[in-house]
């Protein structure tokens, strides 16, 4: 995943109007500055846009409201990135209303002319699955491999052996081979069923002459 640009509005230390940051002119980026100037918030905005999680508030009951700038009613992050030479865009927003909190998630492709082709599914959960599939990582896989959070350098090593195995498989893309294996097994089962049906049909055809003789005999008796 190669980041291209991000637009942030009312997310943690970032306020309104929206602020746009482009990563495309740079091959290597180093963030430095005083505390509270938005260094970590910029990285958190990326993970929140992609997976809806950021910092430790993703474990709380209403994590989105914990990320919204104090006094705001609308928070939004738009993130563009490239995977396999294809540019994608995700837009996640939260709107606080008197009766309820509205969360929107849009996902799609950006073509060479900058036009947006939506890939958003019917539900947020289904759309999130599409984003995970496109990137090849979910949030847990990302923070255990590509993104080391402050105070969590042991994120990968602290996990159980089975979890580490699954994370490595996800990171290395081994899951593709598992998908191929399942498809091959499904085709093998279908071929075996087809062979059994053919064998049954062959047996019926082989017994057909004897059946015809029995029918002729019975017919003669009846006549």
PDB file of C-alpha atoms in Angstrom, residues 1 5-6 19 44-46 57 68 79 84-85 99 130 134 144 148 151-152 159 166 172-173 184-185 195-196 207 219:
ATOM      1  CA  UNK A   1       0.000   0.000   0.000  1.00  0.00           C
ATOM      2  CA  UNK A   5      -3.035  11.926   0.030  1.00  0.00           C
ATOM      3  CA  UNK A   6      -5.237  12.469   3.045  1.00  0.00           C
ATOM      4  CA  UNK A  19      -6.774  20.033   5.741  1.00  0.00           C
ATOM      5  CA  UNK A  44      -4.243   7.619  13.396  1.00  0.00           C
ATOM      6  CA  UNK A  45      -6.332   9.323  10.720  1.00  0.00           C
ATOM      7  CA  UNK A  46      -5.006   6.826   8.154  1.00  0.00           C
ATOM      8  CA  UNK A  57     -10.204   4.259  21.901  1.00  0.00           C
ATOM      9  CA  UNK A  68     -13.773  13.826  17.193  1.00  0.00           C
ATOM     10  CA  UNK A  79      -7.564   8.778   2.199  1.00  0.00           C
ATOM     11  CA  UNK A  84      -1.022  -2.976  -7.550  1.00  0.00           C
ATOM     12  CA  UNK A  85      -0.834   0.241  -9.620  1.00  0.00           C
ATOM     13  CA  UNK A  99     -31.285  11.456  18.040  1.00  0.00           C
ATOM     14  CA  UNK A 130     -13.728  -5.176   0.534  1.00  0.00           C
ATOM     15  CA  UNK A 134      -7.941  -4.840  -1.350  1.00  0.00           C
ATOM     16  CA  UNK A 144       1.425  -6.070  14.185  1.00  0.00           C
ATOM     17  CA  UNK A 148       4.188   0.000  15.325  1.00  0.00           C
ATOM     18  CA  UNK A 151       4.454   1.576  23.540  1.00  0.00           C
ATOM     19  CA  UNK A 152       3.386  -1.462  21.495  1.00  0.00           C
ATOM     20  CA  UNK A 159       0.337 -12.925  20.495  1.00  0.00           C
ATOM     21  CA  UNK A 166      -2.353 -16.412  10.943  1.00  0.00           C
ATOM     22  CA  UNK A 172       2.737 -12.888   3.132  1.00  0.00           C
ATOM     23  CA  UNK A 173      -0.451 -13.483   1.176  1.00  0.00           C
ATOM     24  CA  UNK A 184      -9.330 -27.415  -6.005  1.00  0.00           C
ATOM     25  CA  UNK A 185     -10.946 -29.604  -3.335  1.00  0.00           C
ATOM     26  CA  UNK A 195     -17.676 -40.227 -11.745  1.00  0.00           C
ATOM     27  CA  UNK A 196     -20.043 -41.965  -9.323  1.00  0.00           C
ATOM     28  CA  UNK A 207     -28.088 -54.420 -17.116  1.00  0.00           C
ATOM     29  CA  UNK A 219     -45.021 -59.927 -22.084  1.00  0.00           C
TER      30      UNK A 219
END
